[in-house]
Tab-separated table of C-alpha atoms and ligand atoms in Angstrom:
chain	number	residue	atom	x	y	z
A	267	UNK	CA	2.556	29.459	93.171
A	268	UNK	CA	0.925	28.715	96.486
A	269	UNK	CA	-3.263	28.271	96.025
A	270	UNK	CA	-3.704	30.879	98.886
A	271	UNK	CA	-1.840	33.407	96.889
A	272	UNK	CA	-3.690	35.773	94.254
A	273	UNK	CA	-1.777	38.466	92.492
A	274	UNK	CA	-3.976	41.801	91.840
A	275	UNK	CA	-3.866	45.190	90.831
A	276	UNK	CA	-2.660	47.415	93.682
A	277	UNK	CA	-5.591	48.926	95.285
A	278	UNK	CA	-6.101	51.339	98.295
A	279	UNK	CA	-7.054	48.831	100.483
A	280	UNK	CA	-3.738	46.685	100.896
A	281	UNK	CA	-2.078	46.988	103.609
A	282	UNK	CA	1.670	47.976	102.540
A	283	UNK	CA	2.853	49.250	106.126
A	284	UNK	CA	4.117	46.053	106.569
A	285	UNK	CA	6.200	44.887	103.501
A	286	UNK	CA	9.763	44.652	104.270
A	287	UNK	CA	11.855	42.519	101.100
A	288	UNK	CA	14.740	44.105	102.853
A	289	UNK	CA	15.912	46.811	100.132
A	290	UNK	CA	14.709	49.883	102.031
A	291	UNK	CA	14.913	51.485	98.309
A	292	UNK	CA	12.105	48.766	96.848
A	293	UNK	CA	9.921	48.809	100.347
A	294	UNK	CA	9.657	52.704	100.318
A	295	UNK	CA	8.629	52.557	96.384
A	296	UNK	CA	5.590	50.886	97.462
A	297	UNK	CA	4.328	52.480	100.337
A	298	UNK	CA	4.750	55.739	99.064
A	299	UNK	CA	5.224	55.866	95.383
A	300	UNK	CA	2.937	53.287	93.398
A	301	UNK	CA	0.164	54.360	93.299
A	302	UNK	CA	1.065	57.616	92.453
A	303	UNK	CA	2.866	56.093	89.534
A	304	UNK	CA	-0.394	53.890	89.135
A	305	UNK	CA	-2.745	57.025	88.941
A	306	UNK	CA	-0.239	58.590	86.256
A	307	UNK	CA	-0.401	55.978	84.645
A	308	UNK	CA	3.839	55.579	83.995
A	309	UNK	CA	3.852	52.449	85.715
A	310	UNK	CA	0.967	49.055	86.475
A	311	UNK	CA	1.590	47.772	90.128
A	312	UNK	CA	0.569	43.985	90.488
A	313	UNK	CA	0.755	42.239	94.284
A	314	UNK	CA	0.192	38.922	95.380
A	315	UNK	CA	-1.588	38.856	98.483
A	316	UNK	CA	-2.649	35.947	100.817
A	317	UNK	CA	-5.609	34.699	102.797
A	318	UNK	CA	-5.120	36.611	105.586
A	319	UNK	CA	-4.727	39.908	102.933
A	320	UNK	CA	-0.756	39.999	103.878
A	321	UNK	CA	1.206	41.599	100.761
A	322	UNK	CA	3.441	38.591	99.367
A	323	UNK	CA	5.471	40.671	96.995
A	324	UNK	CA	4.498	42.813	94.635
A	325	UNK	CA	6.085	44.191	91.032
A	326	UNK	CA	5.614	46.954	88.328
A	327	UNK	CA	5.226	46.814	84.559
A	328	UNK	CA	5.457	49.624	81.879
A	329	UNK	CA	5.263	50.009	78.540
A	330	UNK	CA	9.337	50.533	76.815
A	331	UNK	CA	11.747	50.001	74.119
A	332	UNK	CA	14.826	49.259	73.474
A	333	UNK	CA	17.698	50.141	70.634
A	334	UNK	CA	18.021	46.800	68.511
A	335	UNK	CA	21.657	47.706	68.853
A	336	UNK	CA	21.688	47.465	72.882
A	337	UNK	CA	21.043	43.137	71.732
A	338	UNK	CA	23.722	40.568	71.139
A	339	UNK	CA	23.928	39.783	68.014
A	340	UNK	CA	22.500	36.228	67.969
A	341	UNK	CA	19.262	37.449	69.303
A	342	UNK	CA	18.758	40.088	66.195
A	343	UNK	CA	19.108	36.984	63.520
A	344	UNK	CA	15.166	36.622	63.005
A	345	UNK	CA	14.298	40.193	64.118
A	346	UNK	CA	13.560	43.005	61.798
A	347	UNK	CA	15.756	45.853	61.121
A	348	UNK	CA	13.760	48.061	63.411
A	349	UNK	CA	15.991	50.763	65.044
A	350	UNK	CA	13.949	50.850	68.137
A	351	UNK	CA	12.138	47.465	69.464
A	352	UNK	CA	8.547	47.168	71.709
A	353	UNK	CA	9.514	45.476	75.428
A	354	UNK	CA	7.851	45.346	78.770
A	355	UNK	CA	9.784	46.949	81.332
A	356	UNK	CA	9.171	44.958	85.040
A	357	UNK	CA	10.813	48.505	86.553
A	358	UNK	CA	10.628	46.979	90.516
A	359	UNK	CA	9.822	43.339	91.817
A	360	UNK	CA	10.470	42.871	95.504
A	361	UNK	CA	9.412	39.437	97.896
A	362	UNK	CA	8.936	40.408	101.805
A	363	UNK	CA	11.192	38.601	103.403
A	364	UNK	CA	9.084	36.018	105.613
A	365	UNK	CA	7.538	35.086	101.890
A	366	UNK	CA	10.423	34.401	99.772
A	367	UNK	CA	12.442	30.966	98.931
A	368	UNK	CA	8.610	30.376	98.009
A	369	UNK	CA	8.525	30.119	94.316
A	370	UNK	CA	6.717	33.857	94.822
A	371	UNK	CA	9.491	35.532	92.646
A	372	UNK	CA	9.150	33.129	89.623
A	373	UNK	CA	5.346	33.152	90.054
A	374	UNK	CA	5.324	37.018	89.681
A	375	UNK	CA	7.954	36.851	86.989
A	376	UNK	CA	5.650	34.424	85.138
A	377	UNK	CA	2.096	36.729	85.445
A	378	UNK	CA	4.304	39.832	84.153
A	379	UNK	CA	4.851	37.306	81.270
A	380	UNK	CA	1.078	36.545	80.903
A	381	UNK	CA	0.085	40.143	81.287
A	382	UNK	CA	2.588	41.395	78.397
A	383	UNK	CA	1.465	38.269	76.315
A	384	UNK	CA	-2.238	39.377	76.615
A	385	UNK	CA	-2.361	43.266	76.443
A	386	UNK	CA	-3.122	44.785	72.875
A	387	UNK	CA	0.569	46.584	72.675
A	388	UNK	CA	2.770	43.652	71.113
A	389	UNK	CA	5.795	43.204	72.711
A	390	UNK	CA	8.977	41.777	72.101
A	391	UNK	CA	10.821	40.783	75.697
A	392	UNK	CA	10.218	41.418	79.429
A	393	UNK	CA	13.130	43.466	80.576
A	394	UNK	CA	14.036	43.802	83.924
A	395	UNK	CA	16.636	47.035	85.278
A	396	UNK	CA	18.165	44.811	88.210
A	397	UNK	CA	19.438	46.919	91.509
A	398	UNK	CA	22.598	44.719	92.000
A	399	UNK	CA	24.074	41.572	90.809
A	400	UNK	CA	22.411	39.489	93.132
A	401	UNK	CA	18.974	40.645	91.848
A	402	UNK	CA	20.595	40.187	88.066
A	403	UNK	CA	21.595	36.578	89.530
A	404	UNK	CA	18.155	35.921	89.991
A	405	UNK	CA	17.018	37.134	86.579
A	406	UNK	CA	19.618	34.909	84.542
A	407	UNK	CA	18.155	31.847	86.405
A	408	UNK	CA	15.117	32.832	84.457
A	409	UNK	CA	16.744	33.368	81.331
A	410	UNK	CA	17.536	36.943	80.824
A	411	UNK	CA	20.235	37.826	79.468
A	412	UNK	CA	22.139	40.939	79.259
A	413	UNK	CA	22.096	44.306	77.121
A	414	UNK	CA	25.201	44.855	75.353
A	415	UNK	CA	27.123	46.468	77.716
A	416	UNK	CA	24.874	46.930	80.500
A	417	UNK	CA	24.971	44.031	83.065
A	418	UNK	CA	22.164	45.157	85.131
A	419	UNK	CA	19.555	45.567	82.214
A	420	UNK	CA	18.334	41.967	81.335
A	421	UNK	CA	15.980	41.184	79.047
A	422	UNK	CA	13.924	37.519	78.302
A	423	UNK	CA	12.648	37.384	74.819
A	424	UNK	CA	8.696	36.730	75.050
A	425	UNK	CA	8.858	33.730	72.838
A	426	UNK	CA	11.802	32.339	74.749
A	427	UNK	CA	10.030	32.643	78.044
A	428	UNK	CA	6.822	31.219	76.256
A	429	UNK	CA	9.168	27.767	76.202
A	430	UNK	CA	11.122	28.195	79.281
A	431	UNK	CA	8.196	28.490	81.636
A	432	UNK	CA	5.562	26.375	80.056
A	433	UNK	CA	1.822	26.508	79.880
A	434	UNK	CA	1.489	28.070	83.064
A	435	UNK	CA	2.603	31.057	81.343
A	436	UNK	CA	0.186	30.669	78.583
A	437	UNK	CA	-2.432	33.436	78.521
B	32	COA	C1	15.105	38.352	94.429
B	32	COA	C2	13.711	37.975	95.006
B	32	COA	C3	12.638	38.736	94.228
B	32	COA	C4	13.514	36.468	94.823
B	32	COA	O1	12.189	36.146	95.228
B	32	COA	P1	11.863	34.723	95.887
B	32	COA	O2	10.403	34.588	95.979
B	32	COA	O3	12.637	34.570	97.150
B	32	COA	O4	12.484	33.737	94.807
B	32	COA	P2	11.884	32.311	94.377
B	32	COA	O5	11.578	31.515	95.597
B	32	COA	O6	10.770	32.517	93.410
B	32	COA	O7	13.146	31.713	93.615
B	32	COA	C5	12.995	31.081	92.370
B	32	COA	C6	14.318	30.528	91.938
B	32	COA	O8	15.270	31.592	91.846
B	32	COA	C7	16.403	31.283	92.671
B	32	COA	N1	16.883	32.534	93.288
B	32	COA	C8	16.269	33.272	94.225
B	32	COA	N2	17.010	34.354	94.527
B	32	COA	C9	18.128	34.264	93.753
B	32	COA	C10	19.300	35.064	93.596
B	32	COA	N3	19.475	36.204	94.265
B	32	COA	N4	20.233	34.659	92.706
B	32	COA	C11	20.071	33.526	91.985
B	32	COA	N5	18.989	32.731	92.084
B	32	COA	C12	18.043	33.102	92.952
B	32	COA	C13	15.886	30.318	93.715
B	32	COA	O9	16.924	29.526	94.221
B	32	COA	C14	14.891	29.519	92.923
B	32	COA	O10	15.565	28.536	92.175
B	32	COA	P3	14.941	27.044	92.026
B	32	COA	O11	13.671	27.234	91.216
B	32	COA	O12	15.995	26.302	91.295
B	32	COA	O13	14.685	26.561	93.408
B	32	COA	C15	13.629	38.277	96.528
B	32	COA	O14	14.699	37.636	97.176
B	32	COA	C16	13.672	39.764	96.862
B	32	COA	O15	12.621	40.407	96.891
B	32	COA	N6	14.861	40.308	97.118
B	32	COA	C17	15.006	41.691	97.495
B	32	COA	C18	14.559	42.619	96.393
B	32	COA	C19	15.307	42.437	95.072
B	32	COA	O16	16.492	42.138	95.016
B	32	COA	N7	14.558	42.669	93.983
B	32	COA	C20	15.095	42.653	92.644
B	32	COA	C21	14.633	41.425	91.878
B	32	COA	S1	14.977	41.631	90.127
């Protein structure tokens, strides 16, 4: 992550006008529709901003769950028989488009990591509902894997990602 880059709650005063990640889909979401989702408290919006106040990228995080049957099998092993399991659902993540090839992507995958780690809700895995399978590409080369039977729904289990990224993810 680049020193001149913070990432923040959303708040009224970024400007969003200009974020373009080039998804029109993703771009729209957050001009129009976090913080509506923010003040109704179904989704978090976190954006990393620079120096200069220009929005980086920004992502989402909500509380979810997930059928232990939706997980391959070797992942289950040292879980308990819970029918239903506690994740953290990154719903949107989105890099404008002069930022990215940055190390901004794996920076904000890294504080939804530390944010799930550290909020009172325990949580099992980050999951992540990719838009396409170059957005799912990006995902497995941060170690999601996916559901059963659902290509575009990845999830990272928390202790996995605890070893995969290192103490920079530590709380
Ligand atoms: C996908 C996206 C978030 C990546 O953000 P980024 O800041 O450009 O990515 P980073 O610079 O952090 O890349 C980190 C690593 O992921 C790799 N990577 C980036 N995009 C990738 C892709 N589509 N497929 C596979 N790997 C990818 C990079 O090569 C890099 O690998 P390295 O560490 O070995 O060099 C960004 O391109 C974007 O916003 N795209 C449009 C919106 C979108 O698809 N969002 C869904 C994301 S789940």
């Amino acid at each position: 992550m680049k020193p001149d880059l913070i990432i923040e709650t959303l708040q009224a005063s970024h400007n969003r006008s200009a974020f373009g990640c080039g998804v029109p889909a993703l771009d729209r979401y957050f001009r129009e529709q976090a913080s509506q989702d923010v003040k109704r408290r179904v989704s978090n919006c976190f954006a990393a901003v620079n120096r200069d106040g220009a929005i980086a990228g920004y992502y989402t995080l909500a509380a979810s769950s997930v059928p232990i049957a939706s997980l391959p099998e070797d992942q289950t092993k040292r879980l308990p028989r819970y029918p239903i399991l506690p994740v953290t659902l990154i719903g949107r993540l989105a890099v404008d488009a002069r930022f990215q090839a940055k190390g901004i992507g794996s920076a904000l995958i890294i504080d939804a990591l530390r944010r799930s780690v550290q909020a009172a809700p325990a949580s099992f895995a980050l999951v992540v509902d990719a838009k396409d399978e170059q957005a799912a590409a990006f995902c497995r080369r941060h170690g999601f894997v996916p559901l059963k039977s659902r290509a575009l729904s990845l999830f990272l289990p928390v202790a996995t990602a605890l070893k995969l990224f290192g103490p920079e993810a530590l709380p």
